Amino acid sequence: MLKFSHNDLFSLLITVGVMLIIARLFAEIGKKFKLPVVMGEIIAGMILGPTVLGTVNPEVFSFLFPKESGAKIALDGITSISVIMLLFVAGLEVQLQLVLKQGKTAIYTSVTSMLIPFVLGFSAVWFIPQWFDYETNHRLVYALFFGTAMAISAIPVIAKILLDLNMYKTRVGQIIMAAAIFDDLTGWLMFSLILSMLGKEGEITNIWYTVVMILFFGLFMLFIGKKIIDRALPWIQTKLSWPGGVLSISLGLCFLSAAFTERIGLHAILGAFIMGIAFGDSAHLHEKAREIIHQFITNIFAPLFFVTLGLKVNFIQNFDFTLVTIVLFLAVICKLLGASLGAYLGGLPKRESLAVGFGMNARGAMEIILGTLALDAGLIDEKMFVALVIMALVTSLMSGPLMKKMMT
Amino acid sequence: MEFDLNKLKKRASYPFETVAVGLAFSPEMEQLLAEAKKITDACGSKLILIHVGEKTKEKEKSLEDILFRINIEEKKVKLIWADGDVVDSLLKLCKLNIVDLLILGALEKENILKFYLGSIARTVSRRAKCSVLLVTQKKPSQKSKQKVIVNAGADHPKTIHSVNAALYFAKNLGINEVTMVHEVHVPALAMAMAESSSAPEVTKIKKEYSEEESNKLHSLIAKCNTGSVKINEKVIKGKPGYAIRQYAETKKADLLVINSPDTHLTFLDRIFTHDIEFILADLPCNLLIVHSRV
């Protein structure tokens, strides 16, 4: 039996400490150049991982990240927990009432910015398979995944861009946020379905079972779970220690919900995401509690997760220029077309519609999480993963300046 | 029955020339009619009493007795007995009679099933083309100073009309102090600031937002006809509808004034609760929903 030894603990503590500090360092350097934090964290991972450190000094690399050890298993556990928590905070910001409230324009933008990229992404895999490298028996799942990867948005990076451009409370800003919320919700539900379809051993499982279970769990949480949380939150926030009470209960329920969905054959991320929605939707959740949850997860677990991406893959060896170009081109065109068209049909002028398109185009951390889970599930290879990461970073970088240009 | 919609379009939200009361012959009917009398006397309005349901001798007698007790002269009141669906009939009769304010009795909180399916008072509130006053079962306040809170969401074009209607209402009823509340909600702001904003940046952003919203509220009030009414200004944070509901409850308000809904509200709006639905889910006090017809 593998035992977690004194040496493993020592190694794990060194690893986590180095990862957190280097990630923060690069995030702060990136911030000086107005780069997304996630970019700094991934660069930190690339430097610590096989791309740089593994090539330059393999001994230090092996010391920091020993392959067969208890520390490696523990680190894998930490990153799995990190991704679950990241999905929980993503769910916290899914407030569907925003979509309803923004009316026709938001609904049109939400639907087209999801549907058009999904259909075009799916069609690209289905009709031009030579562009992609996948197992032929996974064609449907791969096409569904690629459609989802094209359709998903990233609320954190979009919110940050809107904040920087002082567009948060403008009509365009509100429509972008509402549509991003809708796209995130449908995208993650779709992705959970895809992962569940893959099954535990990479085999395709019964799709109807998965759909029924997702619907059952989603509706249960929407009608009953959400109400229970809504009733309990005022008590949690006033009777238990502050902010410890709400932090432990929310994360505890997040893990239990993730465990439940994992157990019934859905992916753990779905449970965390839906539990996040149930918590975030409650008007009783104090803004301060929301801030603390975000701070805790975004600054401790997100860096650990994004640094490990750099450890998993050699970005130089797996850089495929043609694939990166195809993925980037498709991602930009699909999202720009979908979101701008929806906004235009919903009544926005041309330039504002394009601004919505460019705003929605930012994929950021969510796309990278999606890619990582697909890589771990064996659905995509390292080359596609690298292409998705680059696409996520480039779209996040181009979003702000292009939006600004459209609005001036 | 035909009615001229042009008479309703762009009709100002105040004065309340015609006030109607929906009668359900519940135990609270006397309290409801007393409230209606107070308003019609203060605003000089014409009073219409509407009951959708069977006309019986008992009901007629009961109404006659109540009107006598609260000193309403029956001949000065237009009494309408109607048949059919209660909500549709009430809405139609309000349009026909160019009603400016419809007064209805309402439970503070409906049971979950009834709330989702829609009770009469709440369904009328969501659909009415005139202002609606929901009178809760709470005993009328004995305080010398009535607390009126107005949802002064400064970003909304309807708000100026609602604020002016609230001020008109306050002046006529001798209420000399009104609190204007502006709700601020910036979704995902915590997330946007979490990863890369330093402490001074966060403080600066929050301060700027707060000042910007206070200025908006201040400018809105400057445009209103406040007269001698003392105005208190308050900017609160939280989900729209929910934040002001909580504020009204905490402050033990007697009346909360809000804009009418922007869109046709459906079952989905009660599932993904927002704005007025937070207030209708649990009324903190009497609620005046101003229909500005703009």
XYZ file of C-alpha atoms in Angstrom:
702
model
C 0.000 0.000 0.000
C 1.297 3.459 -0.921
C 1.968 5.481 2.232
C 2.171 9.236 2.449
C 5.628 9.499 3.989
C 7.534 12.269 5.719
C 9.457 12.823 2.457
C 6.219 13.034 0.474
C 4.896 15.704 2.814
C 8.165 17.614 2.552
C 8.100 17.379 -1.238
C 4.428 18.397 -1.462
C 4.913 21.434 0.749
C 7.927 22.603 -1.283
C 6.023 22.062 -4.544
C 2.882 23.902 -3.465
C 4.902 26.746 -1.943
C 7.013 27.214 -5.072
C 3.976 26.959 -7.350
C 2.028 29.600 -5.429
C 4.917 32.062 -5.221
C 6.103 31.708 -8.821
C 2.488 31.905 -10.082
C 1.888 35.096 -8.124
C 5.177 36.567 -9.344
C 4.339 36.001 -12.985
C 0.733 37.090 -12.489
C 1.977 40.408 -11.060
C 4.512 40.850 -13.887
C 1.738 40.120 -16.384
C -0.514 42.605 -14.659
C 2.037 45.357 -15.341
C 1.589 44.607 -19.047
C -2.206 44.345 -18.716
C -2.124 40.584 -19.316
C -4.718 38.269 -17.757
C -3.643 36.709 -14.459
C -4.240 33.235 -15.848
C -1.598 33.905 -18.512
C 1.029 34.636 -15.868
C 0.047 31.480 -14.013
C 0.337 29.302 -17.104
C 3.713 30.854 -17.975
C 4.823 30.025 -14.414
C 3.732 26.428 -15.037
C 5.602 26.328 -18.349
C 8.766 27.577 -16.635
C 8.443 25.100 -13.775
C 7.350 22.260 -16.070
C 8.883 20.130 -18.813
C 8.860 23.025 -21.282
C 11.660 24.955 -19.500
C 12.848 23.520 -16.157
C 12.457 19.904 -17.293
C 14.709 20.647 -20.282
C 17.228 22.973 -18.628
C 17.604 21.208 -15.277
C 15.849 17.812 -15.132
C 17.201 17.076 -11.630
C 15.564 20.100 -10.026
C 12.411 19.351 -12.012
C 12.333 15.752 -10.687
C 12.972 16.998 -7.159
C 10.100 19.468 -7.332
C 7.693 17.169 -9.157
C 8.626 13.550 -8.420
C 6.755 11.198 -10.768
C 5.951 8.110 -8.703
C 5.319 9.342 -5.188
C 2.680 10.113 -2.636
C 3.349 13.809 -3.225
C 2.367 13.435 -6.890
C -0.916 11.758 -5.923
C -1.578 14.427 -3.311
C -0.882 17.187 -5.856
C -3.252 15.523 -8.322
C -5.863 15.507 -5.568
C -5.310 19.199 -4.881
C -5.677 20.106 -8.560
C -8.854 18.008 -8.859
C -10.291 19.813 -5.861
C -9.147 23.111 -7.392
C -11.038 22.560 -10.618
C -14.147 21.597 -8.658
C -13.896 24.820 -6.686
C -13.275 26.842 -9.850
C -16.486 25.494 -11.299
C -18.248 26.309 -8.033
C -17.240 29.981 -8.254
C -18.146 30.019 -11.960
C -21.611 28.844 -10.919
C -21.804 31.523 -8.222
C -22.004 34.178 -10.940
C -24.617 32.444 -13.061
C -27.614 34.633 -12.406
C -30.156 33.716 -15.025
C -32.468 36.501 -13.968
C -29.989 38.877 -15.630
C -30.755 37.277 -18.975
C -34.497 37.543 -18.369
C -34.139 41.117 -17.158
C -32.107 42.359 -20.116
C -34.926 41.201 -22.378
C -34.916 40.534 -26.099
C -31.366 41.692 -26.932
C -29.786 39.564 -24.214
C -31.876 36.517 -25.102
C -31.042 36.800 -28.835
C -27.349 37.363 -28.063
C -27.247 34.490 -25.569
C -28.844 32.006 -27.917
C -26.972 32.910 -31.107
C -23.601 33.303 -29.368
C -24.028 29.761 -28.076
C -25.743 28.109 -31.001
C -23.775 29.445 -33.965
C -20.289 28.659 -32.569
C -21.524 25.262 -31.412
C -22.982 24.327 -34.786
C -19.978 25.655 -36.718
C -17.494 23.962 -34.369
C -19.390 20.676 -34.536
C -19.641 20.910 -38.326
C -15.912 21.607 -38.699
C -15.065 18.320 -36.949
C -17.833 16.405 -38.666
C -17.256 17.571 -42.225
C -13.517 18.385 -42.244
C -12.067 15.582 -40.064
C -8.623 15.920 -41.664
C -8.103 19.130 -39.680
C -8.330 17.254 -36.410
C -6.728 14.206 -34.847
C -9.098 11.977 -32.889
C -10.115 8.370 -32.449
C -12.737 7.547 -35.088
C -15.044 5.870 -32.560
C -15.134 9.154 -30.626
C -16.163 11.275 -33.602
C -19.530 12.358 -32.191
C -18.157 13.123 -28.724
C -15.179 14.959 -30.210
C -17.446 17.034 -32.465
C -19.706 17.832 -29.514
C -16.671 18.819 -27.456
C -15.227 21.056 -30.144
C -18.604 22.740 -30.665
C -18.796 23.375 -26.914
C -15.210 24.661 -26.832
C -16.110 27.169 -29.542
C -19.309 28.218 -27.749
C -18.171 28.663 -24.163
C -17.369 32.091 -22.719
C -15.465 33.147 -19.629
C -17.305 35.316 -17.136
C -14.206 36.159 -15.011
C -12.134 37.570 -17.851
C -15.120 39.288 -19.469
C -16.066 40.901 -16.153
C -12.487 42.096 -15.678
C -12.329 43.569 -19.204
C -15.638 45.387 -18.713
C -14.400 46.710 -15.395
C -11.148 47.969 -16.938
C -13.004 49.631 -19.819
C -15.522 51.158 -17.403
C -18.273 49.458 -19.400
C -19.622 47.266 -16.647
C -22.869 49.097 -16.145
C -23.473 50.143 -19.747
C -26.157 48.497 -21.848
C -23.496 46.707 -23.921
C -21.741 45.544 -20.754
C -24.942 44.179 -19.241
C -25.845 42.332 -22.443
C -22.369 40.796 -22.644
C -22.569 39.664 -19.013
C -26.066 38.218 -19.455
C -25.072 36.347 -22.613
C -21.811 35.112 -21.044
C -23.801 33.745 -18.107
C -26.136 31.886 -20.450
C -23.240 30.533 -22.530
C -21.377 29.373 -19.442
C -24.433 27.599 -18.110
C -25.315 25.798 -21.328
C -21.639 25.187 -22.160
C -20.864 23.491 -18.860
C -24.044 21.446 -18.930
C -23.116 20.320 -22.427
C -19.554 19.552 -21.403
C -20.714 17.529 -18.405
C -22.871 15.545 -20.783
C -19.878 14.951 -23.056
C -17.622 13.833 -20.182
C -20.339 11.587 -18.834
C -20.847 10.114 -22.306
C -17.166 9.183 -22.334
C -17.570 7.119 -19.180
C -14.889 6.108 -16.770
C -12.737 4.069 -19.131
C -13.111 6.360 -22.095
C -16.038 4.270 -23.388
C -19.176 5.928 -24.617
C -21.987 5.344 -22.136
C -25.740 5.603 -22.536
C -26.479 9.183 -23.563
C -30.137 9.036 -22.481
C -29.217 7.945 -18.988
C -26.835 10.905 -18.764
C -29.371 13.397 -20.147
C -32.073 12.183 -17.760
C -29.720 12.328 -14.781
C -28.522 15.843 -15.659
C -32.124 17.008 -16.057
C -33.194 15.322 -12.836
C -30.316 16.748 -10.828
C -30.594 20.205 -12.425
C -34.342 20.469 -11.842
C -34.049 19.131 -8.302
C -31.440 21.750 -7.443
C -33.346 24.488 -9.257
C -36.659 23.884 -7.503
C -35.805 22.287 -4.168
C -32.072 22.639 -3.472
C -32.066 26.346 -4.306
C -35.043 26.982 -2.003
C -33.428 25.100 0.893
C -30.169 27.026 0.494
C -32.072 30.287 0.206
C -33.887 29.559 3.464
C -30.755 28.368 5.280
C -28.364 31.144 4.225
C -29.654 33.891 6.534
C -29.292 31.469 9.470
C -25.820 30.347 8.342
C -24.659 33.925 7.954
C -26.010 35.192 11.238
C -25.841 32.253 13.650
C -22.552 30.645 12.610
C -19.097 32.221 12.812
C -18.460 34.845 10.172
C -17.139 34.261 7.520
C -16.053 30.750 8.523
C -19.620 29.431 8.678
C -20.703 30.339 5.180
C -17.296 29.373 3.761
C -17.281 25.873 5.228
C -20.940 25.160 4.554
C -20.803 26.404 0.951
C -17.615 24.528 0.083
C -18.778 21.462 2.029
C -21.995 21.361 0.025
C -20.019 21.980 -3.160
C -17.893 18.882 -2.508
C -20.886 16.756 -1.485
C -22.761 17.777 -4.598
C -19.661 17.076 -6.730
C -19.306 13.679 -5.059
C -22.958 12.911 -5.735
C -22.789 13.710 -9.452
C -19.533 11.767 -9.773
C -21.175 8.804 -8.048
C -24.245 8.723 -10.292
C -22.090 8.729 -13.405
C -22.066 12.447 -14.181
C -18.850 14.400 -13.782
C -18.009 16.002 -10.417
C -17.746 19.452 -12.047
C -21.470 19.417 -12.786
C -22.352 19.013 -9.112
C -19.995 21.827 -8.125
C -21.243 24.115 -10.887
C -24.915 23.593 -10.067
C -24.286 23.990 -6.339
C -22.531 27.267 -7.199
C -25.609 28.415 -9.111
C -27.862 27.515 -6.173
C -25.700 29.518 -3.774
C -25.023 32.438 -6.112
C -28.675 32.776 -7.022
C -29.704 33.362 -3.439
C -30.287 37.019 -2.723
C -29.385 36.258 0.891
C -25.728 35.559 0.064
C -23.848 38.576 1.409
C -21.669 40.367 -1.116
C -18.831 40.102 1.383
C -19.260 36.312 1.571
C -19.184 36.140 -2.202
C -15.982 38.215 -2.225
C -14.325 35.979 0.372
C -15.195 32.791 -1.521
C -13.830 34.318 -4.715
C -10.649 35.548 -3.035
C -10.023 32.220 -1.354
C -10.447 30.123 -4.481
C -9.108 32.511 -7.117
C -5.896 33.268 -5.285
C -5.002 29.872 -3.841
C -6.586 27.086 -5.836
C -6.771 28.693 -9.289
C -2.988 29.339 -9.438
C -2.268 25.755 -8.354
C -4.559 24.472 -11.065
C -3.189 26.675 -13.851
C 0.441 26.055 -12.913
C -0.110 22.299 -13.126
C -1.229 22.760 -16.746
C 2.293 23.845 -17.563
C 3.555 20.747 -15.778
C 1.384 18.394 -17.798
C 2.359 19.371 -21.297
C 5.432 20.497 -23.153
C 4.074 23.558 -24.921
C 6.955 23.817 -27.405
C 6.931 20.186 -28.524
C 3.155 20.168 -28.862
C 2.802 23.457 -30.662
C 1.162 22.782 -34.033
C 0.997 26.019 -36.008
C -1.692 24.824 -38.439
C -3.935 23.495 -35.672
C -3.475 26.627 -33.568
C -4.392 28.796 -36.582
C -7.481 26.716 -37.378
C -8.705 26.688 -33.773
C -8.060 30.399 -33.304
C -9.652 31.355 -36.620
C -12.746 29.244 -35.993
C -13.100 30.463 -32.411
C -12.937 34.148 -33.338
C -15.156 33.907 -36.412
C -17.780 31.690 -34.746
C -18.142 33.797 -31.612
C -17.948 37.149 -33.369
C -20.568 36.079 -35.869
C -22.868 34.478 -33.302
C -22.769 37.153 -30.629
C -22.781 40.154 -32.978
C -25.640 38.758 -35.028
C -27.735 38.143 -31.910
C -27.062 41.609 -30.568
C -27.872 43.176 -33.947
C -31.110 41.193 -34.314
C -31.938 42.157 -30.748
C -31.831 45.814 -31.707
C -28.305 47.081 -31.029
C -26.557 49.285 -33.618
C -23.801 47.731 -35.780
C -20.769 48.941 -33.849
C -22.254 48.060 -30.471
C -23.191 44.635 -31.817
C -19.580 44.118 -32.891
C -18.430 45.270 -29.449
C -20.674 42.582 -27.952
C -19.110 40.061 -30.344
C -15.561 40.993 -29.353
C -16.490 41.027 -25.670
C -18.004 37.561 -25.836
C -14.977 36.295 -27.741
C -12.785 36.273 -24.597
C -12.474 32.624 -23.515
C -9.934 32.908 -20.703
C -9.688 30.458 -17.854
C -12.938 28.618 -18.596
C -11.708 27.383 -21.974
C -8.464 26.238 -20.379
C -10.342 24.305 -17.682
C -12.471 22.739 -20.400
C -9.368 21.742 -22.352
C -7.664 20.303 -19.268
C -10.643 18.139 -18.368
C -10.885 16.911 -21.953
C -7.160 16.120 -21.954
C -7.439 14.250 -18.647
C -10.415 12.305 -19.993
C -8.351 11.270 -23.009
C -10.704 13.002 -25.432
C -8.130 15.376 -26.911
C -4.373 15.132 -27.371
C -1.663 17.521 -26.184
C -1.591 19.386 -29.512
C -5.266 20.258 -29.353
C -4.853 21.190 -25.696
C -2.031 23.618 -26.520
C -4.106 25.056 -29.371
C -7.056 25.618 -27.008
C -4.848 27.270 -24.370
C -3.322 29.617 -26.957
C -6.761 30.387 -28.383
C -8.054 31.167 -24.874
C -5.169 33.524 -24.161
C -5.204 35.279 -27.551
C -8.979 35.827 -27.513
C -8.733 37.210 -23.962
C -5.971 39.612 -25.023
C -7.701 40.870 -28.168
C -11.115 41.306 -26.570
C -10.508 44.533 -24.605
C -8.729 46.640 -27.266
C -11.196 45.629 -30.004
C -14.193 46.371 -27.808
C -12.719 49.751 -26.988
C -12.189 50.473 -30.676
C -15.798 49.621 -31.457
C -17.146 51.817 -28.687
C -15.108 54.931 -29.572
C -67.614 46.436 -23.884
C -65.316 48.725 -25.842
C -62.798 51.114 -24.438
C -60.650 53.777 -25.922
C -57.018 52.814 -25.361
C -55.880 56.281 -26.439
C -57.370 57.669 -23.238
C -54.983 55.483 -21.274
C -51.834 55.924 -23.360
C -49.440 58.500 -21.984
C -51.929 59.339 -19.214
C -49.884 60.746 -16.332
C -49.314 58.435 -13.381
C -50.904 61.043 -11.105
C -53.191 62.671 -9.978
C -55.293 59.726 -8.911
C -58.574 60.996 -10.345
C -60.257 57.625 -10.217
C -59.549 55.081 -7.551
C -60.995 51.571 -7.674
C -61.095 48.954 -4.956
C -61.258 45.237 -5.715
C -63.579 43.638 -3.174
C -63.187 40.020 -2.151
C -65.502 40.153 0.889
C -62.697 38.959 3.098
C -62.502 39.817 6.833
C -60.030 42.603 5.961
C -62.451 44.372 3.617
C -63.277 47.079 6.156
C -59.595 47.926 6.625
C -59.153 48.027 2.859
C -62.119 50.356 2.367
C -60.945 52.598 5.192
C -57.584 52.926 3.428
C -59.387 53.684 0.160
C -61.503 56.360 1.855
C -58.410 57.983 3.326
C -56.791 58.150 -0.108
C -59.843 59.306 -2.048
C -60.576 62.000 0.545
C -56.979 63.193 0.450
C -56.651 63.139 -3.336
C -60.208 64.179 -4.155
C -60.688 61.052 -6.241
C -63.765 59.341 -7.570
C -64.259 55.921 -5.920
C -65.294 52.755 -7.734
C -65.933 49.498 -5.922
C -65.605 46.327 -8.002
C -66.586 42.830 -7.038
C -66.136 40.003 -9.496
C -68.434 37.256 -8.322
C -72.008 36.477 -7.504
C -74.153 39.327 -6.237
C -76.035 38.196 -3.156
C -78.196 39.880 -0.549
C -75.676 39.019 2.164
C -72.822 40.638 0.281
C -74.898 43.739 -0.426
C -75.841 44.031 3.241
C -72.296 43.463 4.432
C -70.957 46.139 2.075
C -73.699 48.569 3.052
C -72.844 48.119 6.746
C -69.123 48.639 6.205
C -69.649 51.730 4.062
C -71.878 53.151 6.771
C -69.357 52.402 9.534
C -66.460 54.035 7.765
C -68.572 56.937 6.610
C -68.599 56.436 2.845
C -71.754 57.696 1.184
C -73.015 54.895 -1.015
C -74.506 57.222 -3.605
C -71.144 58.867 -4.191
C -69.583 55.515 -5.001
C -69.833 53.628 -8.273
C -70.486 49.995 -7.483
C -69.753 47.356 -10.125
C -70.712 43.695 -9.824
C -69.096 41.638 -12.554
C -68.828 38.039 -13.691
C -66.054 36.003 -15.220
C -62.379 35.512 -14.504
C -61.479 37.729 -11.572
C -58.132 38.983 -12.883
C -59.289 39.587 -16.464
C -62.499 41.279 -15.336
C -60.706 43.541 -12.874
C -58.125 44.574 -15.467
C -60.783 45.196 -18.105
C -62.980 47.234 -15.761
C -59.999 49.348 -14.737
C -59.267 50.139 -18.359
C -62.917 50.873 -19.119
C -63.266 53.256 -16.211
C -59.846 54.898 -16.728
C -58.840 53.917 -13.221
C -55.624 55.596 -12.032
C -55.179 53.557 -8.873
C -56.496 50.100 -8.071
C -56.464 49.124 -4.411
C -56.369 45.457 -3.501
C -55.966 43.537 -0.281
C -53.052 41.107 -0.221
C -51.535 38.572 2.111
C -47.999 39.453 3.125
C -46.871 36.037 1.998
C -48.625 33.443 -0.135
C -47.970 29.752 0.254
C -45.393 28.488 -2.252
C -47.877 26.813 -4.573
C -50.162 29.830 -4.723
C -47.218 32.161 -5.220
C -45.932 30.182 -8.185
C -49.365 29.727 -9.689
C -50.218 33.365 -9.047
C -52.746 34.768 -6.569
C -55.282 37.330 -7.746
C -53.680 40.409 -6.170
C -50.202 39.495 -7.355
C -51.301 38.562 -10.863
C -53.156 41.870 -11.178
C -50.030 43.689 -9.926
C -47.947 42.092 -12.638
C -50.397 42.855 -15.440
C -52.257 46.032 -14.529
C -52.141 49.044 -16.824
C -52.795 51.372 -13.917
C -51.067 51.922 -10.595
C -51.837 49.313 -7.953
C -51.780 49.628 -4.174
C -51.519 46.334 -2.332
C -52.755 46.724 1.226
C -51.402 44.089 3.583
C -53.137 42.770 6.657
C -50.808 44.649 8.963
C -52.676 46.935 11.329
C -52.607 50.535 10.087
C -49.719 52.376 11.676
C -50.517 54.570 14.675
C -47.252 56.427 14.313
C -47.495 60.148 13.788
C -44.877 59.916 11.043
C -45.613 57.503 8.225
C -42.489 55.965 6.722
C -42.534 56.015 2.942
C -39.728 54.444 0.957
C -39.460 54.971 -2.785
C -37.435 52.785 -5.107
C -35.584 55.524 -6.955
C -33.593 53.393 -9.399
C -31.975 56.363 -11.084
C -31.073 54.487 -14.280
C -34.646 53.715 -15.249
C -36.752 56.121 -17.343
C -39.914 55.178 -15.415
C -38.462 56.189 -12.060
C -38.986 59.929 -12.371
C -42.723 59.312 -12.864
C -42.870 56.927 -9.918
C -40.999 59.333 -7.672
C -43.299 62.215 -8.642
C -46.363 60.026 -8.099
C -45.006 59.059 -4.674
C -44.414 62.686 -3.804
C -47.936 63.618 -4.946
C -49.295 60.812 -2.807
C -47.207 61.839 0.204
C -48.153 65.516 -0.044
C -51.866 64.758 -0.274
C -51.771 62.388 2.659
C -49.786 64.803 4.781
C -46.632 62.723 4.838
C -43.750 65.139 5.110
C -40.757 62.820 4.870
C -39.875 60.336 2.139
C -36.788 58.157 1.742
C -35.515 57.736 -1.810
C -33.553 54.515 -2.179
C -31.315 53.666 -5.105
C -30.258 50.036 -5.375
C -26.856 49.178 -6.787
C -26.100 45.740 -8.091
C -23.038 44.918 -10.164
C -23.090 41.188 -10.856
C -19.758 39.336 -10.919
C -17.920 42.390 -9.607
C -16.443 40.301 -6.797
C -15.163 37.863 -9.380
C -13.768 40.613 -11.605
C -11.859 42.148 -8.722
C -10.794 38.926 -7.006
C -7.741 37.931 -8.955
C -5.811 40.995 -9.915
C -7.033 44.068 -8.094
C -4.923 45.363 -5.233
C -6.554 46.571 -2.000
C -6.325 50.298 -2.956
C -7.727 49.484 -6.413
C -10.676 47.623 -4.897
C -11.351 50.489 -2.491
C -11.068 53.003 -5.324
C -13.437 51.080 -7.608
C -15.986 50.671 -4.819
C -15.717 54.328 -3.839
C -16.106 55.505 -7.429
C -19.147 53.294 -7.934
C -20.676 54.501 -4.706
C -20.103 58.188 -5.553
C -21.387 57.729 -9.080
C -24.607 56.149 -7.811
C -25.086 58.802 -5.114
C -24.707 61.509 -7.756
C -27.247 59.809 -9.969
C -29.752 59.684 -7.134
C -29.068 63.277 -6.245
C -29.594 64.429 -9.845
C -32.833 62.469 -10.059
C -34.207 64.069 -6.919
C -33.185 67.515 -8.165
C -35.482 66.966 -11.159
C -38.472 66.024 -8.983
C -41.207 68.181 -7.603
C -40.365 67.666 -3.937
C -42.135 70.768 -2.593
C -42.151 70.815 1.195
C -41.498 67.081 1.559
C -38.217 66.315 3.263
C -36.192 63.870 1.205
C -33.719 61.364 2.600
C -31.328 59.778 0.122
C -29.978 56.280 0.478
C -27.867 54.097 -1.815
C -28.046 50.403 -0.952
C -26.213 47.395 -2.375
C -27.804 44.120 -3.297
C -29.999 42.415 -5.805
C -32.656 44.801 -7.154
C -35.985 44.218 -5.488
C -34.536 42.090 -2.730
C -32.326 44.829 -1.299
C -35.127 47.377 -1.080
C -37.540 44.798 0.327
C -35.101 44.063 3.123
C -34.498 47.760 3.660
C -38.232 48.489 3.897
C -38.661 45.655 6.373
C -35.711 46.727 8.510
C -36.906 50.316 8.589
C -40.469 49.179 9.392
C -41.810 51.161 6.438
C -45.512 51.799 6.041
C -45.435 52.145 2.291
C -43.000 51.050 -0.393
C -43.317 52.669 -3.826
C -41.856 50.978 -6.913
C -42.011 51.097 -10.715
C -44.380 48.811 -12.555
C -42.722 45.788 -14.230
C -41.042 46.383 -17.590
C -42.045 43.135 -19.181
C -44.821 40.626 -18.977
C -43.764 38.544 -15.988
C -44.159 34.803 -16.203
C -43.652 31.681 -14.124
C -39.938 31.781 -15.059
C -39.558 35.151 -13.376
C -40.768 33.564 -10.134
C -38.311 30.677 -10.487
C -35.377 32.986 -11.248
C -36.701 35.635 -8.903
C -35.802 39.235 -9.710
C -36.932 42.781 -9.049
C -40.640 43.100 -8.174
C -40.929 39.333 -7.667
C -38.700 39.537 -4.575
C -41.141 42.052 -3.097
C -44.289 40.192 -4.145
C -42.889 36.993 -2.631
C -43.008 38.565 0.823
C -44.565 42.007 1.131
C -42.726 44.040 3.763
C -45.533 46.642 4.020
C -48.174 48.212 1.787
C -46.907 48.354 -1.776
C -47.664 51.035 -4.355
C -46.736 49.967 -7.880
C -46.756 53.067 -10.048
C -47.705 52.527 -13.655
C -46.226 55.458 -15.489
C -47.691 54.493 -18.878
C -44.504 55.595 -20.673
